[in-house]
Amino acid sequence: MTGAPGDVVGWRRRFHREPELGFLEYRTAAAVAERLETLGYDVRLGARVLDPALRIGVPEDTETAWQAALDDGVPRRLLDPMRGGLTGVVARLDGNRPGPCVALRFDLDALPIAEAATADHPPAAAGFASAHPGVMHACGHDGHTAVGLALAERLADGDFPGSVRLVFQPAEEGLRGARAMAIAENLDQVDLCYAFHLGMGAPTGTVHGGTTGSLASTKLRVTFTGAAAHAGMTPQEGRNALLAAAHATLAVHSLVQHGSASTRVNVGALVADGTSNVIPAHAVLRLEVRADDSAACAGLEERVLVAIESAAAMFGVAVAIEVTGKAPAVVCDQDLVEHVVTVATGVPGVTEAHARLHDGGSDDASWLIDAVRAQGGRGTYLVVGATHPSGHHSDRFDLDERALPIAVDLLARLIGAPPAR
């Protein structure tokens, strides 16, 4: 469980035991950077690879987490560049012969979920369940990071065509980190961009060269501020933030119709202060919009904003709207999808290779893929099947570790055998 060289399972279990939330992945990012340095990569950290102004939903406790990592003995030379939640790492290496520049994305962050501690939960039984209460790797990012390091070891001798850029990204959960890393420093002259995910409902031994049905998404935190008053004696003097938020909720949920795109809205939380005899002065909504077409998502977002602002005006309250996550839909280039399928058929352990898996979720790797495509490159979001006993984002999530070396082999072969232009 130490993450020894060549031990992709050991790395995965180490990261699973030490999960960190988005923009707080100091220990994880430092372990990644230190290992990559040892392997001889050109390693870049912090503001050099991540634009602070483009981050979304940065938590308030970045300094507390940074200090805790320092107190735990994480080297300060690695922590200092990442201070303030700049937990991005990019490693570069040139191969020994001509070829394309390939970027690969590996996400680092965990989720705010308390992991199951029962004996029938494999990480608990094997002693690598989360050591951080209330935080766990419930989506497979521990496996993604481990695959990234194992791939780096595989490529360290430079015996491959072209060059690679290994992008270790914070804060994928909530769609908060990739936009800040979709910058020229990381992607200039990149020809091919691969993002991947383990599991996604696909069993171990299967590979999908791309996805379909990915949803663009915008996530919002909306704060209504009114005026408190006695609910019986002087209700006319109050400005009811709760009612404004409730009307906004109903209005938002009436906006999903679209003739050609699949759209979603969801208000996931409505929290207000006060008690039964006080007009509530504050209320907060957390909501999201999604669509399988980025333009349709943007249009739906505009309508949602109008609904929110109209509800605030109706009840005479102020409203503040904060974007807490955002990403366009993932679009995969068909020729690259087909190339992944071709390469996957020769990978040990792969029993079936398919073109596309229906997704239905969202991933901000789309920012990276779109940035590469905008400069003439291509990209895809591939899936490496990993049987898991519970759904993603569950407190009992685990994954079949036999999928880890399959993912490493597949990515290494994609780099070693680039597609024709």
GROMACS .gro file of C-alpha atoms in nm:
model
  421
    1MET     CA    1   0.000   0.000   0.000
    2THR     CA    2   0.302   0.226  -0.041
    3GLY     CA    3   0.270   0.300  -0.409
    4ALA     CA    4   0.600   0.131  -0.496
    5PRO     CA    5   0.744   0.168  -0.848
    6GLY     CA    6   0.553  -0.041  -1.097
    7ASP     CA    7   0.275  -0.116  -0.848
    8VAL     CA    8  -0.036   0.044  -0.997
    9VAL     CA    9  -0.257  -0.132  -0.742
   10GLY     CA   10  -0.039  -0.009  -0.456
   11TRP     CA   11  -0.063   0.348  -0.582
   12ARG     CA   12  -0.438   0.319  -0.620
   13ARG     CA   13  -0.478   0.193  -0.264
   14ARG     CA   14  -0.253   0.464  -0.127
   15PHE     CA   15  -0.459   0.735  -0.296
   16HIS     CA   16  -0.783   0.566  -0.191
   17ARG     CA   17  -0.675   0.575   0.172
   18GLU     CA   18  -0.574   0.942   0.151
   19PRO     CA   19  -0.858   1.113  -0.042
   20GLU     CA   20  -0.866   1.491  -0.080
   21LEU     CA   21  -1.136   1.724  -0.210
   22GLY     CA   22  -1.101   1.949  -0.512
   23PHE     CA   23  -0.830   2.218  -0.491
   24LEU     CA   24  -0.717   2.062  -0.162
   25GLU     CA   25  -0.526   1.769  -0.317
   26TYR     CA   26  -0.190   1.879  -0.173
   27ARG     CA   27  -0.069   1.536  -0.061
   28THR     CA   28  -0.188   1.365  -0.378
   29ALA     CA   29  -0.042   1.624  -0.613
   30ALA     CA   30   0.287   1.634  -0.423
   31ALA     CA   31   0.320   1.254  -0.434
   32VAL     CA   32   0.254   1.266  -0.808
   33ALA     CA   33   0.504   1.546  -0.868
   34GLU     CA   34   0.775   1.381  -0.658
   35ARG     CA   35   0.741   1.050  -0.842
   36LEU     CA   36   0.743   1.220  -1.182
   37GLU     CA   37   1.058   1.412  -1.093
   38THR     CA   38   1.225   1.086  -0.996
   39LEU     CA   39   1.136   0.944  -1.335
   40GLY     CA   40   1.305   1.235  -1.512
   41TYR     CA   41   1.003   1.427  -1.637
   42ASP     CA   42   0.989   1.804  -1.676
   43VAL     CA   43   0.743   1.869  -1.391
   44ARG     CA   44   0.549   2.193  -1.361
   45LEU     CA   45   0.323   2.293  -1.074
   46GLY     CA   46   0.076   2.545  -0.945
   47ALA     CA   47   0.014   2.875  -1.121
   48ARG     CA   48   0.242   2.774  -1.407
   49VAL     CA   49  -0.006   2.507  -1.520
   50LEU     CA   50  -0.330   2.636  -1.370
   51ASP     CA   51  -0.479   2.983  -1.419
   52PRO     CA   52  -0.607   3.086  -1.073
   53ALA     CA   53  -0.865   3.322  -1.222
   54LEU     CA   54  -1.031   3.043  -1.422
   55ARG     CA   55  -1.092   2.812  -1.127
   56ILE     CA   56  -1.452   2.767  -1.015
   57GLY     CA   57  -1.584   2.695  -0.668
   58VAL     CA   58  -1.256   2.723  -0.478
   59PRO     CA   59  -1.312   2.621  -0.112
   60GLU     CA   60  -1.237   2.860   0.171
   61ASP     CA   61  -1.010   2.622   0.363
   62THR     CA   62  -0.721   2.594   0.117
   63GLU     CA   63  -0.476   2.736   0.371
   64THR     CA   64  -0.584   2.497   0.646
   65ALA     CA   65  -0.538   2.199   0.415
   66TRP     CA   66  -0.203   2.332   0.294
   67GLN     CA   67  -0.075   2.366   0.651
   68ALA     CA   68  -0.200   2.019   0.739
   69ALA     CA   69  -0.006   1.873   0.447
   70LEU     CA   70   0.305   2.062   0.555
   71ASP     CA   71   0.264   1.936   0.912
   72ASP     CA   72   0.236   1.582   0.774
   73GLY     CA   73   0.581   1.616   0.620
   74VAL     CA   74   0.497   1.690   0.258
   75PRO     CA   75   0.802   1.873   0.113
   76ARG     CA   76   0.761   2.247   0.122
   77ARG     CA   77   0.935   2.290  -0.215
   78LEU     CA   78   0.637   2.107  -0.367
   79LEU     CA   79   0.370   2.265  -0.150
   80ASP     CA   80   0.472   2.629  -0.194
   81PRO     CA   81   0.387   2.648  -0.567
   82MET     CA   82   0.046   2.494  -0.495
   83ARG     CA   83  -0.046   2.718  -0.202
   84GLY     CA   84  -0.394   2.863  -0.227
   85GLY     CA   85  -0.545   2.559  -0.396
   86LEU     CA   86  -0.328   2.554  -0.710
   87THR     CA   87  -0.306   2.176  -0.705
   88GLY     CA   88  -0.236   2.107  -1.072
   89VAL     CA   89   0.061   1.907  -1.200
   90VAL     CA   90   0.180   1.867  -1.559
   91ALA     CA   91   0.468   1.642  -1.665
   92ARG     CA   92   0.638   1.660  -2.004
   93LEU     CA   93   0.862   1.410  -2.178
   94ASP     CA   94   0.989   1.384  -2.536
   95GLY     CA   95   1.015   1.052  -2.713
   96ASN     CA   96   1.312   0.934  -2.917
   97ARG     CA   97   1.155   0.970  -3.261
   98PRO     CA   98   0.914   1.198  -3.446
   99GLY     CA   99   0.545   1.180  -3.369
  100PRO     CA  100   0.248   1.374  -3.235
  101CYS     CA  101   0.227   1.560  -2.906
  102VAL     CA  102  -0.024   1.376  -2.686
  103ALA     CA  103  -0.194   1.511  -2.375
  104LEU     CA  104  -0.359   1.276  -2.125
  105ARG     CA  105  -0.583   1.391  -1.839
  106PHE     CA  106  -0.590   1.224  -1.495
  107ASP     CA  107  -0.820   1.367  -1.226
  108LEU     CA  108  -0.705   1.381  -0.864
  109ASP     CA  109  -1.000   1.468  -0.642
  110ALA     CA  110  -1.233   1.274  -0.416
  111LEU     CA  111  -1.589   1.336  -0.296
  112PRO     CA  112  -1.746   1.455   0.033
  113ILE     CA  113  -1.885   1.110   0.117
  114ALA     CA  114  -1.829   0.903   0.430
  115GLU     CA  115  -1.700   0.562   0.320
  116ALA     CA  116  -1.870   0.244   0.434
  117ALA     CA  117  -1.676   0.069   0.711
  118THR     CA  118  -1.843  -0.273   0.704
  119ALA     CA  119  -1.641  -0.592   0.657
  120ASP     CA  120  -1.810  -0.669   0.325
  121HIS     CA  121  -1.674  -0.348   0.172
  122PRO     CA  122  -1.340  -0.452   0.012
  123PRO     CA  123  -1.138  -0.137   0.093
  124ALA     CA  124  -1.243  -0.163   0.457
  125ALA     CA  125  -1.171  -0.536   0.470
  126ALA     CA  126  -0.829  -0.493   0.310
  127GLY     CA  127  -0.731  -0.194   0.523
  128PHE     CA  128  -0.720   0.083   0.265
  129ALA     CA  129  -1.053   0.257   0.326
  130SER     CA  130  -1.047   0.634   0.361
  131ALA     CA  131  -0.849   0.765   0.656
  132HIS     CA  132  -1.014   1.106   0.618
  133PRO     CA  133  -1.365   1.107   0.772
  134GLY     CA  134  -1.633   1.232   0.538
  135VAL     CA  135  -1.414   1.213   0.227
  136MET     CA  136  -1.366   0.918  -0.008
  137HIS     CA  137  -1.273   0.822  -0.361
  138ALA     CA  138  -1.618   0.719  -0.476
  139CYS     CA  139  -1.571   0.766  -0.849
  140GLY     CA  140  -1.241   0.600  -0.939
  141HIS     CA  141  -1.010   0.902  -0.951
  142ASP     CA  142  -0.770   0.717  -0.722
  143GLY     CA  143  -0.741   0.461  -1.000
  144HIS     CA  144  -0.701   0.731  -1.264
  145THR     CA  145  -0.411   0.893  -1.077
  146ALA     CA  146  -0.246   0.555  -1.021
  147VAL     CA  147  -0.279   0.474  -1.391
  148GLY     CA  148  -0.119   0.808  -1.473
  149LEU     CA  149   0.185   0.731  -1.258
  150ALA     CA  150   0.217   0.376  -1.390
  151LEU     CA  151   0.198   0.510  -1.745
  152ALA     CA  152   0.468   0.763  -1.662
  153GLU     CA  153   0.691   0.479  -1.545
  154ARG     CA  154   0.622   0.285  -1.864
  155LEU     CA  155   0.722   0.583  -2.081
  156ALA     CA  156   1.017   0.703  -1.874
  157ASP     CA  157   1.280   0.552  -2.108
  158GLY     CA  158   1.157   0.779  -2.386
  159ASP     CA  159   1.110   0.493  -2.631
  160PHE     CA  160   0.801   0.628  -2.803
  161PRO     CA  161   0.719   0.866  -3.088
  162GLY     CA  162   0.649   1.234  -3.033
  163SER     CA  163   0.600   1.378  -2.685
  164VAL     CA  164   0.360   1.343  -2.396
  165ARG     CA  165   0.204   1.582  -2.149
  166LEU     CA  166   0.053   1.414  -1.846
  167VAL     CA  167  -0.208   1.650  -1.701
  168PHE     CA  168  -0.300   1.576  -1.339
  169GLN     CA  169  -0.608   1.790  -1.278
  170PRO     CA  170  -0.773   1.898  -0.954
  171ALA     CA  171  -1.144   1.944  -0.890
  172GLU     CA  172  -1.313   1.746  -1.166
  173GLU     CA  173  -1.604   1.682  -0.931
  174GLY     CA  174  -1.842   1.973  -0.973
  175LEU     CA  175  -1.675   2.068  -1.304
  176ARG     CA  176  -1.438   2.316  -1.143
  177GLY     CA  177  -1.077   2.248  -1.240
  178ALA     CA  178  -1.020   2.165  -1.608
  179ARG     CA  179  -1.102   2.506  -1.750
  180ALA     CA  180  -0.814   2.652  -1.549
  181MET     CA  181  -0.577   2.396  -1.702
  182ALA     CA  182  -0.696   2.432  -2.062
  183ILE     CA  183  -0.425   2.692  -2.123
  184ALA     CA  184  -0.145   2.734  -2.374
  185GLU     CA  185   0.124   2.634  -2.123
  186ASN     CA  186  -0.026   2.286  -2.112
  187LEU     CA  187  -0.183   2.239  -2.454
  188ASP     CA  188   0.016   2.447  -2.704
  189GLN     CA  189   0.112   2.225  -3.001
  190VAL     CA  190  -0.081   1.928  -2.861
  191ASP     CA  191  -0.215   1.712  -3.144
  192LEU     CA  192  -0.412   1.448  -2.955
  193CYS     CA  193  -0.596   1.461  -2.623
  194TYR     CA  194  -0.710   1.151  -2.434
  195ALA     CA  195  -0.927   1.161  -2.125
  196PHE     CA  196  -1.048   0.835  -1.974
  197HIS     CA  197  -1.264   0.696  -1.701
  198LEU     CA  198  -1.270   0.363  -1.523
  199GLY     CA  199  -1.598   0.182  -1.471
  200MET     CA  200  -1.896   0.388  -1.587
  201GLY     CA  201  -2.105   0.071  -1.569
  202ALA     CA  202  -1.883  -0.113  -1.817
  203PRO     CA  203  -1.747  -0.449  -1.695
  204THR     CA  204  -1.380  -0.534  -1.663
  205GLY     CA  205  -1.233  -0.639  -1.995
  206THR     CA  206  -1.435  -0.396  -2.206
  207VAL     CA  207  -1.313  -0.075  -2.365
  208HIS     CA  208  -1.513   0.199  -2.533
  209GLY     CA  209  -1.326   0.434  -2.765
  210GLY     CA  210  -1.551   0.728  -2.680
  211THR     CA  211  -1.878   0.832  -2.524
  212THR     CA  212  -2.209   0.965  -2.644
  213GLY     CA  213  -2.476   1.149  -2.452
  214SER     CA  214  -2.235   1.355  -2.242
  215LEU     CA  215  -2.407   1.661  -2.098
  216ALA     CA  216  -2.290   2.019  -2.084
  217SER     CA  217  -2.361   2.159  -1.740
  218THR     CA  218  -2.363   2.476  -1.534
  219LYS     CA  219  -2.396   2.462  -1.156
  220LEU     CA  220  -2.518   2.763  -0.958
  221ARG     CA  221  -2.533   2.884  -0.601
  222VAL     CA  222  -2.808   3.144  -0.564
  223THR     CA  223  -2.841   3.359  -0.251
  224PHE     CA  224  -3.162   3.553  -0.185
  225THR     CA  225  -3.148   3.833   0.072
  226GLY     CA  226  -3.464   3.996   0.199
  227ALA     CA  227  -3.573   4.146   0.531
  228ALA     CA  228  -3.686   3.974   0.850
  229ALA     CA  229  -4.010   4.072   1.021
  230HIS     CA  230  -4.264   3.938   1.269
  231ALA     CA  231  -4.477   3.690   1.077
  232GLY     CA  232  -4.795   3.774   1.270
  233MET     CA  233  -4.769   4.141   1.367
  234THR     CA  234  -4.589   4.303   1.072
  235PRO     CA  235  -4.551   4.059   0.783
  236GLN     CA  236  -4.584   4.350   0.538
  237GLU     CA  237  -4.250   4.482   0.658
  238GLY     CA  238  -4.070   4.161   0.567
  239ARG     CA  239  -3.920   4.053   0.237
  240ASN     CA  240  -3.948   3.677   0.218
  241ALA     CA  241  -3.632   3.522   0.078
  242LEU     CA  242  -3.767   3.169   0.127
  243LEU     CA  243  -4.075   3.233  -0.087
  244ALA     CA  244  -3.859   3.390  -0.357
  245ALA     CA  245  -3.637   3.082  -0.357
  246ALA     CA  246  -3.939   2.849  -0.362
  247HIS     CA  247  -4.094   3.032  -0.657
  248ALA     CA  248  -3.760   3.023  -0.835
  249THR     CA  249  -3.744   2.648  -0.777
  250LEU     CA  250  -4.083   2.589  -0.935
  251ALA     CA  251  -4.006   2.822  -1.225
  252VAL     CA  252  -3.672   2.653  -1.295
  253HIS     CA  253  -3.831   2.310  -1.303
  254SER     CA  254  -4.075   2.425  -1.570
  255LEU     CA  255  -3.802   2.513  -1.821
  256VAL     CA  256  -3.669   2.178  -1.939
  257GLN     CA  257  -3.864   2.147  -2.266
  258HIS     CA  258  -3.653   2.151  -2.583
  259GLY     CA  259  -3.736   2.032  -2.932
  260SER     CA  260  -3.401   1.886  -3.037
  261ALA     CA  261  -3.177   1.856  -2.728
  262SER     CA  262  -3.200   1.648  -2.414
  263THR     CA  263  -3.212   1.890  -2.122
  264ARG     CA  264  -3.210   1.865  -1.742
  265VAL     CA  265  -3.258   2.098  -1.449
  266ASN     CA  266  -3.231   2.015  -1.081
  267VAL     CA  267  -3.257   2.216  -0.762
  268GLY     CA  268  -3.066   1.999  -0.520
  269ALA     CA  269  -3.087   2.214  -0.209
  270LEU     CA  270  -3.294   2.498  -0.065
  271VAL     CA  271  -3.178   2.623   0.272
  272ALA     CA  272  -3.331   2.915   0.462
  273ASP     CA  273  -3.287   3.062   0.807
  274GLY     CA  274  -3.551   3.164   1.057
  275THR     CA  275  -3.832   2.999   1.247
  276SER     CA  276  -4.209   2.970   1.224
  277ASN     CA  277  -4.289   3.323   1.341
  278VAL     CA  278  -4.019   3.510   1.145
  279ILE     CA  279  -4.024   3.612   0.780
  280PRO     CA  280  -3.701   3.453   0.652
  281ALA     CA  281  -3.445   3.706   0.531
  282HIS     CA  282  -3.199   3.464   0.371
  283ALA     CA  283  -3.227   3.160   0.147
  284VAL     CA  284  -2.981   2.969  -0.067
  285LEU     CA  285  -3.049   2.749  -0.370
  286ARG     CA  286  -2.805   2.504  -0.524
  287LEU     CA  287  -2.902   2.395  -0.871
  288GLU     CA  288  -2.775   2.282  -1.207
  289VAL     CA  289  -2.872   2.281  -1.572
  290ARG     CA  290  -2.756   2.020  -1.825
  291ALA     CA  291  -2.804   1.944  -2.193
  292ASP     CA  292  -2.647   1.713  -2.447
  293ASP     CA  293  -2.578   2.016  -2.665
  294SER     CA  294  -2.359   2.299  -2.532
  295ALA     CA  295  -2.559   2.572  -2.707
  296ALA     CA  296  -2.887   2.433  -2.570
  297CYS     CA  297  -2.734   2.428  -2.222
  298ALA     CA  298  -2.631   2.793  -2.256
  299GLY     CA  299  -2.982   2.885  -2.368
  300LEU     CA  300  -3.138   2.696  -2.079
  301GLU     CA  301  -2.901   2.867  -1.838
  302GLU     CA  302  -3.013   3.208  -1.965
  303ARG     CA  303  -3.377   3.117  -1.906
  304VAL     CA  304  -3.297   2.989  -1.558
  305LEU     CA  305  -3.128   3.318  -1.471
  306VAL     CA  306  -3.434   3.510  -1.587
  307ALA     CA  307  -3.659   3.288  -1.373
  308ILE     CA  308  -3.440   3.344  -1.067
  309GLU     CA  309  -3.417   3.718  -1.111
  310SER     CA  310  -3.791   3.744  -1.176
  311ALA     CA  311  -3.870   3.553  -0.858
  312ALA     CA  312  -3.643   3.785  -0.661
  313ALA     CA  313  -3.812   4.091  -0.811
  314MET     CA  314  -4.159   3.951  -0.735
  315PHE     CA  315  -4.080   3.936  -0.362
  316GLY     CA  316  -3.862   4.247  -0.345
  317VAL     CA  317  -3.545   4.066  -0.241
  318ALA     CA  318  -3.187   4.092  -0.362
  319VAL     CA  319  -3.026   3.802  -0.540
  320ALA     CA  320  -2.663   3.701  -0.597
  321ILE     CA  321  -2.579   3.425  -0.845
  322GLU     CA  322  -2.247   3.240  -0.837
  323VAL     CA  323  -2.133   2.984  -1.096
  324THR     CA  324  -1.985   2.695  -0.898
  325GLY     CA  325  -1.916   2.459  -1.187
  326LYS     CA  326  -1.930   2.465  -1.565
  327ALA     CA  327  -1.830   2.257  -1.866
  328PRO     CA  328  -1.936   2.204  -2.226
  329ALA     CA  329  -2.045   1.862  -2.347
  330VAL     CA  330  -1.773   1.611  -2.428
  331VAL     CA  331  -1.743   1.565  -2.805
  332CYS     CA  332  -1.529   1.276  -2.933
  333ASP     CA  333  -1.366   1.272  -3.274
  334GLN     CA  334  -1.490   0.964  -3.457
  335ASP     CA  335  -1.159   0.871  -3.620
  336LEU     CA  336  -0.991   0.876  -3.280
  337VAL     CA  337  -1.272   0.668  -3.132
  338GLU     CA  338  -1.215   0.408  -3.403
  339HIS     CA  339  -0.840   0.416  -3.345
  340VAL     CA  340  -0.887   0.340  -2.974
  341VAL     CA  341  -1.105   0.043  -3.061
  342THR     CA  342  -0.843  -0.089  -3.303
  343VAL     CA  343  -0.561  -0.055  -3.052
  344ALA     CA  344  -0.767  -0.197  -2.765
  345THR     CA  345  -0.827  -0.525  -2.945
  346GLY     CA  346  -0.460  -0.615  -2.894
  347VAL     CA  347  -0.439  -0.527  -2.525
  348PRO     CA  348  -0.410  -0.825  -2.285
  349GLY     CA  349  -0.723  -0.858  -2.076
  350VAL     CA  350  -0.950  -0.678  -2.321
  351THR     CA  351  -1.233  -0.910  -2.427
  352GLU     CA  352  -1.455  -0.658  -2.605
  353ALA     CA  353  -1.389  -0.321  -2.767
  354HIS     CA  354  -1.680  -0.098  -2.865
  355ALA     CA  355  -1.705   0.240  -3.029
  356ARG     CA  356  -1.905   0.441  -2.776
  357LEU     CA  357  -2.064   0.414  -2.433
  358HIS     CA  358  -2.370   0.621  -2.352
  359ASP     CA  359  -2.268   0.854  -2.071
  360GLY     CA  360  -2.547   1.080  -1.948
  361GLY     CA  361  -2.316   1.256  -1.704
  362SER     CA  362  -2.073   1.546  -1.733
  363ASP     CA  363  -1.694   1.581  -1.717
  364ASP     CA  364  -1.491   1.898  -1.749
  365ALA     CA  365  -1.223   1.720  -1.953
  366SER     CA  366  -1.432   1.870  -2.235
  367TRP     CA  367  -1.249   2.202  -2.180
  368LEU     CA  368  -0.917   2.030  -2.257
  369ILE     CA  369  -1.047   1.834  -2.557
  370ASP     CA  370  -1.215   2.144  -2.703
  371ALA     CA  371  -0.899   2.353  -2.657
  372VAL     CA  372  -0.693   2.094  -2.845
  373ARG     CA  373  -0.956   2.072  -3.119
  374ALA     CA  374  -0.961   2.451  -3.153
  375GLN     CA  375  -0.596   2.444  -3.256
  376GLY     CA  376  -0.645   2.169  -3.511
  377GLY     CA  377  -0.602   1.861  -3.289
  378ARG     CA  378  -0.833   1.577  -3.198
  379GLY     CA  379  -0.961   1.425  -2.876
  380THR     CA  380  -1.173   1.154  -2.723
  381TYR     CA  381  -1.300   1.044  -2.385
  382LEU     CA  382  -1.252   0.670  -2.360
  383VAL     CA  383  -1.384   0.425  -2.102
  384VAL     CA  384  -1.194   0.131  -1.957
  385GLY     CA  385  -1.443  -0.107  -1.802
  386ALA     CA  386  -1.400  -0.188  -1.433
  387THR     CA  387  -1.665  -0.394  -1.262
  388HIS     CA  388  -1.784  -0.224  -0.944
  389PRO     CA  389  -2.029  -0.355  -0.686
  390SER     CA  390  -2.193  -0.020  -0.628
  391GLY     CA  391  -2.266   0.280  -0.844
  392HIS     CA  392  -2.033   0.576  -0.877
  393HIS     CA  393  -2.066   0.832  -0.595
  394SER     CA  394  -2.182   0.564  -0.352
  395ASP     CA  395  -2.034   0.513  -0.005
  396ARG     CA  396  -1.966   0.152  -0.109
  397PHE     CA  397  -1.796   0.231  -0.438
  398ASP     CA  398  -1.498   0.017  -0.526
  399LEU     CA  399  -1.353  -0.098  -0.856
  400ASP     CA  400  -1.205  -0.415  -0.998
  401GLU     CA  401  -0.831  -0.354  -0.976
  402ARG     CA  402  -0.768  -0.590  -1.267
  403ALA     CA  403  -0.877  -0.299  -1.487
  404LEU     CA  404  -0.580  -0.085  -1.381
  405PRO     CA  405  -0.306  -0.260  -1.582
  406ILE     CA  406  -0.545  -0.281  -1.876
  407ALA     CA  407  -0.578   0.097  -1.870
  408VAL     CA  408  -0.200   0.143  -1.847
  409ASP     CA  409  -0.138  -0.093  -2.138
  410LEU     CA  410  -0.404   0.071  -2.352
  411LEU     CA  411  -0.277   0.425  -2.298
  412ALA     CA  412   0.083   0.321  -2.354
  413ARG     CA  413  -0.011   0.153  -2.682
  414LEU     CA  414  -0.208   0.459  -2.794
  415ILE     CA  415   0.106   0.667  -2.747
  416GLY     CA  416   0.327   0.407  -2.912
  417ALA     CA  417   0.098   0.367  -3.211
  418PRO     CA  418  -0.047   0.709  -3.296
  419PRO     CA  419  -0.329   0.734  -3.550
  420ALA     CA  420  -0.276   0.845  -3.905
  421ARG     CA  421  -0.362   1.206  -3.962
   0.00000   0.00000   0.00000
